[in-house]
Coordinates of C-alpha atoms in Angstrom, one line a residue:
Chain A
M46 CA 15.3 -54.2 -25.6
K47 CA 14.6 -58.6 -24.9
S48 CA 18.5 -58.8 -25.0
K49 CA 19.1 -55.0 -21.6
L50 CA 16.4 -57.1 -19.9
L51 CA 18.5 -59.9 -19.5
L52 CA 21.1 -58.0 -18.9
F53 CA 20.1 -56.2 -16.1
L54 CA 18.7 -58.9 -14.7
S55 CA 22.1 -61.1 -14.9
L56 CA 23.5 -58.4 -13.5
T57 CA 21.0 -57.5 -10.6
A58 CA 21.3 -61.3 -9.7
T59 CA 25.5 -61.5 -9.7
V60 CA 25.7 -57.9 -6.9
Y61 CA 23.5 -60.4 -5.0
V62 CA 25.2 -63.3 -5.0
A63 CA 28.4 -61.2 -4.6
N64 CA 26.3 -60.3 -1.1
A65 CA 25.4 -62.7 -0.6
Q66 CA 28.6 -64.7 -0.1
D67 CA 30.1 -62.4 3.0
P68 CA 28.6 -61.4 6.3
A69 CA 27.5 -58.4 7.1
K70 CA 29.4 -56.7 8.9
P71 CA 28.3 -54.1 11.6
A72 CA 26.6 -51.1 10.5
D73 CA 27.7 -47.3 11.3
P74 CA 24.9 -45.5 13.5
P75 CA 22.6 -43.8 10.9
L76 CA 21.9 -40.0 10.8
T77 CA 19.9 -39.7 13.8
I78 CA 17.5 -36.2 13.7
S79 CA 15.5 -35.0 17.1
G80 CA 14.3 -32.0 18.7
S81 CA 11.6 -30.6 19.8
V82 CA 9.6 -27.9 19.7
D83 CA 7.9 -26.0 22.8
T84 CA 4.6 -23.3 23.3
Y85 CA 3.2 -22.1 26.4
Y86 CA 0.7 -19.8 28.4
K87 CA 1.8 -17.7 30.8
Y88 CA 0.0 -15.9 34.0
D89 CA 1.9 -14.0 37.0
F90 CA -0.8 -13.7 39.6
S91 CA -0.1 -9.4 39.7
G92 CA -1.3 -9.3 36.2
H93 CA 2.5 -8.6 35.1
N94 CA 5.6 -9.9 35.0
N95 CA 7.5 -10.1 38.0
I96 CA 9.6 -13.5 38.3
P97 CA 12.8 -13.3 35.9
T98 CA 12.6 -17.1 34.2
S99 CA 14.7 -17.6 31.0
F100 CA 12.6 -18.0 29.3
A101 CA 7.9 -18.9 29.5
T102 CA 8.6 -14.2 29.7
D103 CA 5.8 -13.3 28.4
Q104 CA 2.8 -12.3 30.9
N105 CA -1.1 -13.7 29.5
S106 CA 0.2 -14.2 26.2
V107 CA 0.3 -17.7 24.6
S108 CA 3.6 -17.5 22.9
I109 CA 6.3 -20.0 21.4
G110 CA 9.6 -21.5 22.7
M111 CA 11.5 -22.9 20.0
I112 CA 11.4 -25.3 17.1
D113 CA 14.3 -27.3 18.1
L114 CA 17.3 -29.3 15.9
A115 CA 20.0 -31.8 16.5
L116 CA 21.4 -33.7 13.8
K117 CA 24.2 -36.5 14.4
K118 CA 26.4 -38.6 13.0
K119 CA 29.1 -41.1 13.6
V120 CA 31.1 -42.9 11.6
G121 CA 33.6 -45.1 13.2
K122 CA 35.8 -43.0 16.2
A123 CA 34.6 -39.7 14.4
A124 CA 31.1 -37.6 15.0
F125 CA 29.8 -34.7 15.0
V126 CA 26.9 -32.7 15.9
G127 CA 24.5 -30.3 15.3
E128 CA 22.0 -28.1 16.5
L129 CA 19.9 -25.2 15.6
G130 CA 17.3 -22.9 18.2
F131 CA 14.9 -21.7 16.0
G132 CA 12.6 -19.0 18.5
P133 CA 13.0 -17.1 21.5
R134 CA 13.9 -19.5 23.6
G135 CA 16.9 -20.3 21.2
Q136 CA 18.3 -17.3 20.6
Y137 CA 17.6 -13.7 22.4
Q138 CA 16.6 -15.3 25.4
S139 CA 19.7 -17.4 25.3
I140 CA 22.8 -17.0 23.8
L141 CA 23.6 -13.3 22.1
P142 CA 23.6 -13.2 18.3
G143 CA 25.6 -13.4 15.7
D144 CA 29.5 -13.2 16.9
G145 CA 28.9 -10.9 20.1
N146 CA 30.1 -7.7 17.0
P147 CA 27.6 -4.8 17.7
S148 CA 27.9 -4.5 14.0
N149 CA 25.9 -8.3 13.8
L150 CA 23.8 -7.8 16.1
N151 CA 20.9 -8.6 14.2
T152 CA 22.1 -11.8 13.0
T153 CA 22.3 -15.2 14.4
F154 CA 23.6 -18.4 14.0
H155 CA 21.0 -20.4 15.2
V156 CA 23.7 -22.7 16.6
Q157 CA 22.9 -24.7 20.5
N158 CA 25.6 -27.3 19.3
L159 CA 28.4 -27.2 17.1
Y160 CA 30.9 -29.6 17.1
V161 CA 32.9 -32.9 15.9
A162 CA 34.0 -35.9 18.5
Y163 CA 36.6 -38.4 17.5
D164 CA 37.7 -41.4 19.8
V165 CA 41.0 -41.7 20.1
T166 CA 40.6 -45.2 22.8
D167 CA 37.9 -47.4 24.2
K168 CA 38.0 -44.7 26.9
L169 CA 39.9 -41.8 25.8
N170 CA 37.2 -39.6 23.7
L171 CA 38.6 -35.2 22.5
T172 CA 35.5 -32.6 21.3
A173 CA 36.0 -29.2 19.9
G174 CA 33.1 -26.8 19.0
F175 CA 30.6 -24.5 20.3
M176 CA 29.2 -26.8 23.1
G177 CA 25.8 -26.5 25.7
T178 CA 28.3 -25.9 28.8
F179 CA 29.3 -29.1 31.4
I180 CA 27.9 -26.0 34.1
G181 CA 24.6 -26.7 36.1
Y182 CA 21.1 -29.0 36.2
E183 CA 19.3 -27.6 33.6
V184 CA 19.2 -27.2 30.1
I185 CA 18.3 -24.7 27.1
A186 CA 16.6 -28.0 25.4
P187 CA 12.7 -28.2 27.1
T188 CA 12.6 -31.7 26.7
G189 CA 16.4 -31.9 29.3
N190 CA 14.4 -30.0 32.0
F191 CA 11.8 -31.1 34.5
N192 CA 10.0 -27.5 35.7
Y193 CA 9.7 -25.6 32.3
S194 CA 10.0 -22.2 34.6
T195 CA 13.6 -21.9 34.9
S196 CA 15.2 -21.3 38.2
Y197 CA 18.0 -18.5 38.9
L198 CA 21.2 -20.9 39.2
F199 CA 20.0 -21.9 35.6
S200 CA 20.0 -17.9 34.1
A201 CA 23.0 -17.3 35.8
G202 CA 25.0 -19.6 35.0
P203 CA 26.5 -21.1 31.8
F204 CA 24.7 -21.8 28.6
Q205 CA 27.2 -22.6 26.0
N206 CA 31.2 -22.8 25.9
A207 CA 33.2 -22.7 23.1
G208 CA 36.7 -25.1 23.1
F209 CA 38.2 -28.1 23.4
K210 CA 37.9 -31.2 25.5
A211 CA 39.1 -33.9 26.7
T212 CA 37.8 -36.7 28.2
Y213 CA 38.6 -39.8 29.6
A214 CA 36.4 -42.5 31.8
F215 CA 38.4 -44.6 34.3
S216 CA 35.1 -47.0 34.0
D217 CA 31.2 -47.0 33.5
K218 CA 31.7 -45.2 38.2
V219 CA 34.5 -42.3 36.8
S220 CA 35.4 -40.4 34.8
L221 CA 37.1 -37.5 34.4
M222 CA 37.3 -34.0 31.3
A223 CA 39.0 -31.7 31.3
G224 CA 39.3 -28.6 28.6
L225 CA 40.6 -25.2 27.8
F226 CA 37.4 -22.6 26.1
N227 CA 36.7 -19.5 25.2
D228 CA 37.4 -16.4 27.7
N229 CA 33.5 -15.7 27.2
W230 CA 31.1 -17.5 28.4
N231 CA 28.3 -18.0 25.0
Y232 CA 30.0 -16.5 22.2
Y233 CA 31.0 -18.4 19.7
T234 CA 33.9 -16.1 19.6
T235 CA 36.6 -15.1 22.8
V236 CA 37.0 -12.3 23.1
H237 CA 40.6 -11.7 23.9
D238 CA 42.0 -15.9 23.9
V239 CA 41.6 -19.7 24.7
S240 CA 42.1 -19.5 28.4
T241 CA 39.0 -20.6 30.4
F242 CA 40.4 -24.0 32.1
G243 CA 37.4 -26.2 32.8
A244 CA 37.0 -30.1 34.7
Q245 CA 34.3 -32.3 35.8
L246 CA 34.5 -35.2 37.7
M247 CA 32.0 -37.5 37.2
V248 CA 30.9 -40.4 39.9
A249 CA 28.9 -42.6 39.9
P250 CA 28.5 -44.6 43.6
V251 CA 25.8 -46.2 43.7
K252 CA 23.2 -47.7 41.2
G253 CA 21.2 -44.3 39.3
W254 CA 23.2 -41.8 40.6
T255 CA 25.5 -39.7 39.6
A256 CA 27.3 -36.5 40.7
Y257 CA 29.2 -34.1 38.0
L258 CA 32.1 -32.0 40.4
N259 CA 32.9 -29.2 37.9
V260 CA 34.6 -26.1 37.6
A261 CA 35.5 -23.4 34.6
S262 CA 38.3 -20.3 36.2
G263 CA 39.8 -18.5 34.0
E264 CA 41.4 -14.6 33.9
T265 CA 37.9 -12.7 31.9
S266 CA 35.2 -15.3 33.1
G267 CA 35.9 -15.7 37.0
T268 CA 35.4 -19.2 38.5
I269 CA 32.1 -20.9 39.1
L270 CA 32.5 -24.5 41.3
D271 CA 28.9 -26.3 40.9
L272 CA 27.9 -29.7 42.4
T273 CA 25.1 -31.1 39.4
T274 CA 23.5 -34.5 41.0
A275 CA 20.2 -36.6 40.7
Y276 CA 19.7 -39.7 42.5
Q277 CA 16.8 -42.5 40.9
I278 CA 15.8 -43.6 44.4
T279 CA 13.4 -46.0 43.0
D280 CA 12.0 -47.1 39.9
A281 CA 9.1 -44.3 41.0
F282 CA 10.8 -41.1 43.6
K283 CA 14.4 -40.0 42.2
L284 CA 15.6 -36.4 43.3
G285 CA 18.3 -34.2 42.3
L286 CA 20.4 -31.0 43.3
N287 CA 22.0 -28.8 42.2
A288 CA 24.8 -25.9 44.5
A289 CA 27.4 -23.6 42.8
D290 CA 29.5 -20.5 43.7
Y291 CA 30.4 -18.3 41.3
T292 CA 33.1 -15.0 41.3
S293 CA 34.2 -12.5 39.5
T294 CA 37.7 -12.0 39.1
H295 CA 36.0 -8.2 39.2
G296 CA 35.5 -6.7 42.2
D297 CA 33.4 -9.7 44.4
L298 CA 30.6 -10.1 41.8
G299 CA 28.0 -13.3 41.9
Y300 CA 26.6 -15.8 42.9
S301 CA 25.4 -19.2 45.0
G302 CA 22.9 -20.4 45.6
A303 CA 21.4 -24.8 45.5
A304 CA 18.0 -26.0 44.2
L305 CA 16.6 -29.3 44.9
Y306 CA 14.2 -31.5 43.2
P307 CA 12.1 -34.5 44.5
Q308 CA 10.3 -36.1 41.8
L309 CA 7.6 -38.9 42.5
A310 CA 5.8 -40.8 39.1
V311 CA 2.6 -42.2 40.7
S312 CA 1.8 -43.4 37.0
S313 CA 3.7 -44.5 33.9
D314 CA 2.2 -41.1 32.4
V315 CA 2.0 -38.6 35.0
T316 CA 5.0 -37.4 37.5
L317 CA 5.0 -34.5 40.5
G318 CA 8.5 -32.4 41.0
L319 CA 8.4 -29.5 43.5
R320 CA 12.0 -27.3 43.2
G321 CA 13.4 -25.8 45.9
E322 CA 15.7 -22.9 45.3
Y323 CA 18.2 -21.1 47.1
F324 CA 19.4 -18.1 45.7
K325 CA 22.2 -15.6 47.0
V326 CA 24.0 -12.1 44.6
K327 CA 27.2 -11.1 46.5
K328 CA 27.7 -8.1 47.5
N329 CA 28.9 -6.1 45.0
G330 CA 26.7 -7.2 42.8
Y331 CA 25.9 -9.4 39.5
S332 CA 24.8 -8.8 35.9
L333 CA 21.0 -10.2 36.8
V334 CA 18.8 -9.6 39.8
P335 CA 18.4 -10.2 42.9
S336 CA 19.8 -6.5 43.7
P337 CA 23.2 -6.8 45.6
G338 CA 23.2 -8.2 48.6
T339 CA 19.6 -9.6 48.4
S340 CA 18.2 -13.5 48.1
V341 CA 15.7 -15.3 46.8
T342 CA 13.8 -18.4 47.9
S343 CA 11.7 -20.3 45.2
F344 CA 9.5 -23.2 44.8
T345 CA 8.5 -24.2 41.9
L346 CA 5.4 -27.0 42.0
T347 CA 5.5 -28.9 38.4
A348 CA 3.8 -32.2 36.9
N349 CA 4.6 -33.6 33.7
V350 CA 1.6 -35.5 31.5
K351 CA 2.9 -37.3 28.9
S352 CA 1.2 -38.0 25.9
G353 CA 3.0 -39.9 23.9
P354 CA 5.9 -37.7 22.1
L355 CA 3.9 -34.9 23.7
T356 CA 3.8 -33.6 27.0
F357 CA 2.2 -31.4 28.8
I358 CA 3.7 -29.2 31.8
P359 CA 1.3 -27.3 34.8
E360 CA 3.0 -25.0 37.3
V361 CA 2.8 -23.3 39.7
R362 CA 5.7 -21.5 41.2
L363 CA 6.1 -18.8 44.0
D364 CA 8.9 -16.9 44.8
N365 CA 9.8 -14.7 48.0
M366 CA 12.9 -12.0 47.5
S367 CA 14.7 -10.4 51.6
K368 CA 14.1 -7.7 50.3
D369 CA 11.1 -5.2 48.2
D370 CA 13.3 -3.8 45.2
Y371 CA 12.3 -5.8 42.8
F372 CA 8.7 -7.7 42.9
T373 CA 5.8 -5.3 42.6
D374 CA 1.9 -6.8 43.5
S375 CA -0.7 -4.9 41.6
K376 CA -0.8 -2.0 41.8
R377 CA 2.5 -1.9 40.7
L378 CA 4.0 -1.2 45.0
P379 CA 6.9 -2.9 45.6
T380 CA 6.3 -6.4 47.5
K381 CA 9.4 -9.6 48.7
S382 CA 6.8 -12.4 47.0
A383 CA 5.3 -12.8 43.5
S384 CA 4.2 -16.0 42.1
Q385 CA 2.8 -17.3 38.2
F386 CA 1.2 -19.9 36.4
V387 CA 2.8 -21.8 34.1
L388 CA 0.5 -24.9 31.9
A389 CA 3.2 -25.1 28.7
A390 CA 3.5 -28.2 25.7
V391 CA 6.9 -29.8 24.7
Y392 CA 7.0 -31.7 21.5
A393 CA 10.2 -34.0 21.5
F394 CA 10.6 -35.9 18.9
Chain B
M287 CA -0.2 -56.7 -7.5
C288 CA 1.5 -53.8 -5.1
T289 CA -1.5 -55.4 -2.4
C290 CA -0.5 -59.1 -2.4
L291 CA 3.1 -57.8 -2.2
A292 CA 2.9 -55.3 0.8
K293 CA 0.4 -58.4 2.1
A294 CA 3.2 -61.5 1.4
S295 CA 5.7 -58.9 3.1
F296 CA 3.5 -58.1 6.6
A297 CA 2.9 -62.3 6.4
Q298 CA 7.2 -61.9 6.1
K299 CA 7.7 -60.3 10.0
Q300 CA 8.3 -62.7 12.7
Q301 CA 7.4 -62.1 15.9
L302 CA 9.3 -62.5 19.3
T303 CA 8.1 -65.6 20.8
L304 CA 7.4 -67.1 25.0
D305 CA 9.7 -69.7 26.2
E306 CA 9.1 -73.0 28.9
H307 CA 9.7 -69.6 31.5
D308 CA 7.1 -66.1 29.9
K309 CA 10.1 -64.6 28.3
Y310 CA 10.2 -63.8 25.6
I311 CA 13.0 -65.1 22.8
Y312 CA 13.8 -65.4 19.1
Y313 CA 14.7 -69.2 18.7
Q314 CA 15.5 -70.8 15.2
A315 CA 16.2 -74.3 14.5
V316 CA 18.6 -74.8 11.4
N317 CA 19.2 -77.8 9.4
M318 CA 22.6 -77.9 7.9
A319 CA 23.0 -81.2 6.0
G320 CA 27.0 -82.6 5.3
F321 CA 28.0 -79.9 7.7
N322 CA 29.1 -81.8 11.5
A323 CA 29.1 -80.5 14.6
D324 CA 33.1 -79.2 15.1
T325 CA 32.3 -77.5 11.9
M326 CA 30.0 -75.9 12.6
Y327 CA 31.1 -74.4 16.4
N328 CA 34.9 -73.3 14.8
R329 CA 33.6 -71.6 11.6
C330 CA 30.3 -69.8 13.5
L331 CA 33.1 -69.0 16.4
A332 CA 35.4 -67.3 14.0
G333 CA 32.6 -64.8 12.7
L334 CA 30.8 -64.3 16.0
S335 CA 33.9 -62.6 17.7
Q336 CA 35.3 -61.1 14.1
Y337 CA 31.3 -59.6 14.1
Y338 CA 31.4 -58.0 18.0
H339 CA 34.6 -57.1 17.2
N340 CA 34.1 -55.1 14.9
S341 CA 30.8 -54.1 16.3
G342 CA 32.8 -51.4 18.9
V343 CA 29.4 -52.9 21.0
R344 CA 30.4 -54.2 24.8
N345 CA 30.3 -57.5 24.9
E346 CA 31.3 -60.8 26.4
L347 CA 31.6 -64.3 24.9
S348 CA 31.8 -68.3 26.4
A349 CA 32.2 -70.5 24.4
G350 CA 32.5 -74.1 25.3
A351 CA 30.0 -77.0 23.6
S352 CA 28.2 -74.5 22.7
I353 CA 28.7 -70.7 22.7
A354 CA 27.0 -67.6 24.4
I355 CA 27.5 -64.0 24.1
S356 CA 25.8 -61.3 25.9
S357 CA 26.0 -58.2 24.7
I358 CA 23.2 -55.0 23.3
L359 CA 21.3 -53.8 21.0
V360 CA 20.8 -50.2 20.4
V361 CA 17.2 -49.8 19.9
Y362 CA 15.0 -47.0 18.1
N363 CA 12.7 -44.7 19.0
N364 CA 11.3 -45.9 14.8
T365 CA 12.3 -47.4 12.3
S366 CA 11.8 -44.6 9.5
M367 CA 14.7 -41.8 8.1
A368 CA 14.0 -39.0 11.4
K369 CA 15.3 -41.1 13.9
H370 CA 17.1 -41.0 17.3
E371 CA 18.4 -43.5 19.5
D372 CA 16.0 -45.0 21.6
G373 CA 17.7 -47.4 24.1
E374 CA 20.0 -50.3 24.7
I375 CA 18.7 -53.9 24.7
A376 CA 21.1 -55.8 26.7
Y377 CA 20.0 -59.7 25.5
T378 CA 21.8 -62.7 25.4
L379 CA 22.9 -65.4 22.4
H380 CA 22.9 -68.9 22.7
L381 CA 24.4 -71.2 19.9
E382 CA 24.3 -74.9 19.9
F383 CA 25.1 -77.4 17.4
K384 CA 24.3 -81.3 16.5
D385 CA 25.9 -83.1 13.0
A386 CA 23.8 -81.5 10.3
K387 CA 22.2 -79.0 12.2
Y388 CA 22.1 -76.0 14.4
R389 CA 20.1 -73.7 17.0
Y390 CA 20.7 -70.1 18.3
W391 CA 18.2 -67.7 20.5
L392 CA 18.0 -64.7 21.8
S393 CA 17.1 -63.7 25.1
D394 CA 17.1 -61.6 28.4
F395 CA 16.0 -59.6 26.8
I396 CA 16.5 -55.9 29.1
L397 CA 15.7 -52.5 28.1
Q398 CA 18.4 -50.1 29.4
P399 CA 16.0 -46.8 28.5
Y400 CA 18.4 -43.0 26.9
Q401 CA 18.0 -39.9 27.8
R402 CA 19.2 -36.5 25.2
N403 CA 21.7 -34.9 27.2
R404 CA 23.1 -31.1 26.9
Y405 CA 25.1 -32.3 24.0
S406 CA 22.6 -33.6 21.8
E407 CA 23.5 -36.8 22.3
Y408 CA 21.3 -40.4 23.5
V409 CA 22.6 -41.1 26.3
K410 CA 21.4 -44.1 29.6
I411 CA 18.8 -43.2 32.1
P412 CA 21.1 -44.0 35.4
G413 CA 19.3 -46.4 37.4
V414 CA 16.8 -47.7 35.2
K415 CA 16.2 -50.8 33.2
V416 CA 12.6 -52.7 32.3
P417 CA 12.4 -56.6 30.9
L418 CA 11.1 -56.9 27.4
E419 CA 8.2 -58.3 29.1
K420 CA 7.3 -55.9 31.0
I421 CA 8.0 -52.9 28.4
K422 CA 3.8 -52.4 27.3
S423 CA 2.7 -51.9 31.0
K424 CA 5.5 -49.3 31.2
Y425 CA 5.6 -47.6 27.8
D426 CA 2.7 -48.8 24.9
N427 CA 2.4 -51.5 22.6
R428 CA 3.4 -49.1 20.3
T429 CA 6.6 -48.9 21.5
F430 CA 7.0 -53.2 22.8
A431 CA 5.2 -53.3 18.8
N432 CA 8.9 -51.2 17.5
Y433 CA 11.3 -53.2 20.0
Q434 CA 9.8 -56.5 18.6
E435 CA 10.8 -55.9 15.1
Q436 CA 14.0 -54.2 15.3
I437 CA 15.1 -57.3 17.8
T438 CA 13.3 -60.2 15.2
D439 CA 15.1 -58.0 12.3
F440 CA 18.6 -58.1 13.8
G441 CA 17.7 -62.3 15.0
K442 CA 17.3 -62.6 10.6
Q443 CA 20.3 -60.8 10.2
L444 CA 22.2 -62.8 12.6
G445 CA 20.8 -65.8 11.1
E446 CA 22.0 -65.4 7.8
N447 CA 25.1 -64.1 8.6
L448 CA 25.3 -67.6 10.2
K449 CA 24.8 -70.0 7.4
L450 CA 27.2 -68.2 5.6
Y451 CA 29.7 -68.2 8.5
V452 CA 29.2 -72.0 8.7
I453 CA 29.0 -72.7 5.1
N454 CA 32.7 -69.6 4.0
T455 CA 35.2 -72.4 4.2
P456 CA 37.8 -69.8 6.0
K457 CA 39.7 -68.2 3.2
K458 CA 43.4 -67.3 5.6
G459 CA 46.5 -68.0 3.2
E460 CA 44.4 -68.0 0.8
P461 CA 46.5 -65.8 -1.8
V462 CA 45.2 -62.2 -3.2
K463 CA 44.3 -62.5 -6.6
K464 CA 45.7 -59.3 -8.6
I465 CA 45.6 -58.0 -12.3
D466 CA 48.5 -58.2 -14.3
T467 CA 47.4 -55.0 -16.6
K468 CA 51.0 -55.4 -18.6
K469 CA 49.9 -59.0 -19.8
W470 CA 46.0 -58.6 -22.0

């Protein structure tokens, strides 16, 4: 027993000395785990649901968004990201269940992001898989948005794109992405082929200002042009802008719109923000509300109150449509306007 | 005994100190009897050049009578297993040499916080830079303590590397030892 102990100590000492002789090399980043949990209460002042926001859908109810879990690992030049969403926000409210096959309607893969990436050089990166879309200002994960309810532009546009893309960084201020994506947005698999072309030009003209010019175009998916930009003008004031135009390849279906996002930090823990949006459906319509040729103007006043990893999000929203064919008042009579209150809590980890 | 070990471990944790300009600094002076200044300079320069080349992070190295390197340290939101990148802290590493001793220090710490993007990657928030001295007022004491711990851990590891750069004779040209399995 004594000799075994001495042998163990001797081996331990040898290993320690061997390590001590070599300077430590830079370590690969660890496996990182991040995500969020969100819950909310919504009350539409008509007493029933009106405003067609993607999430925060349940009237007069304490409801859940999702638990979002993301894993990331990078070794050398190769990396993967896997992000899963469990809950209404990460499943039937945002992505199609399963692979889009009707026989798999009750199956869901929960996947928000699932891709691999490789740095060919310091400037060139290749990525393939199912990724959050490069189009638009708002995202599915509640930690990526300032407002809790979502814009019409977000609901109408793509949520995810599966495909292959290459991104080249000319400098810290300019980069270009180009790729080929599945023919339909949001699907894990293609309906016909990998035929949607996508590109993104990023420019950062001055400190704190980044702008993304985006295009996605394909025979099946149609063509969307998008500008997404944000400018941190002072330490306290940030201004964001999103503008988009979508045209389907099947007739003059589509929409166009713009949203402005001014935000003011009034203290280290409290930020106030307004989202003002104009959204119009083209004359031949689109699959989502409002009706063909109708426009909607929306104002959302939101506060983000932070307490460590927890953010409370009280929000008041007023929408006004050009026609009275969608909203109804407390007596269920047609009206042009609707308003709602939301109180959400988002815990990020 | 466990309590004693825990206390000893706690007591060994280093903290950043303030310099004459009220800026945080990680400072160490090291005695190395038997080594002249030129030897230590050349060995540290070679070792650091290789370290920063392999690290893949951006850095700028200037060498003359002393060595100065500007680079970044990626910091995490905590030190437990479930963690993610929280930001990067820009710093400058200075080294100066005299016969039988050298000193090094890390200073000019500026945090550029990260935010999670749509691809679940953590990337810099454009236009936001916070000097380490303002972390407590902009965030909280816990965040400062977390970053301070990661900076001091890095400074300590850097110090151990520097000692080994100085002690180890360069191995260039040494034949690789091979075992001949036909002879035994």
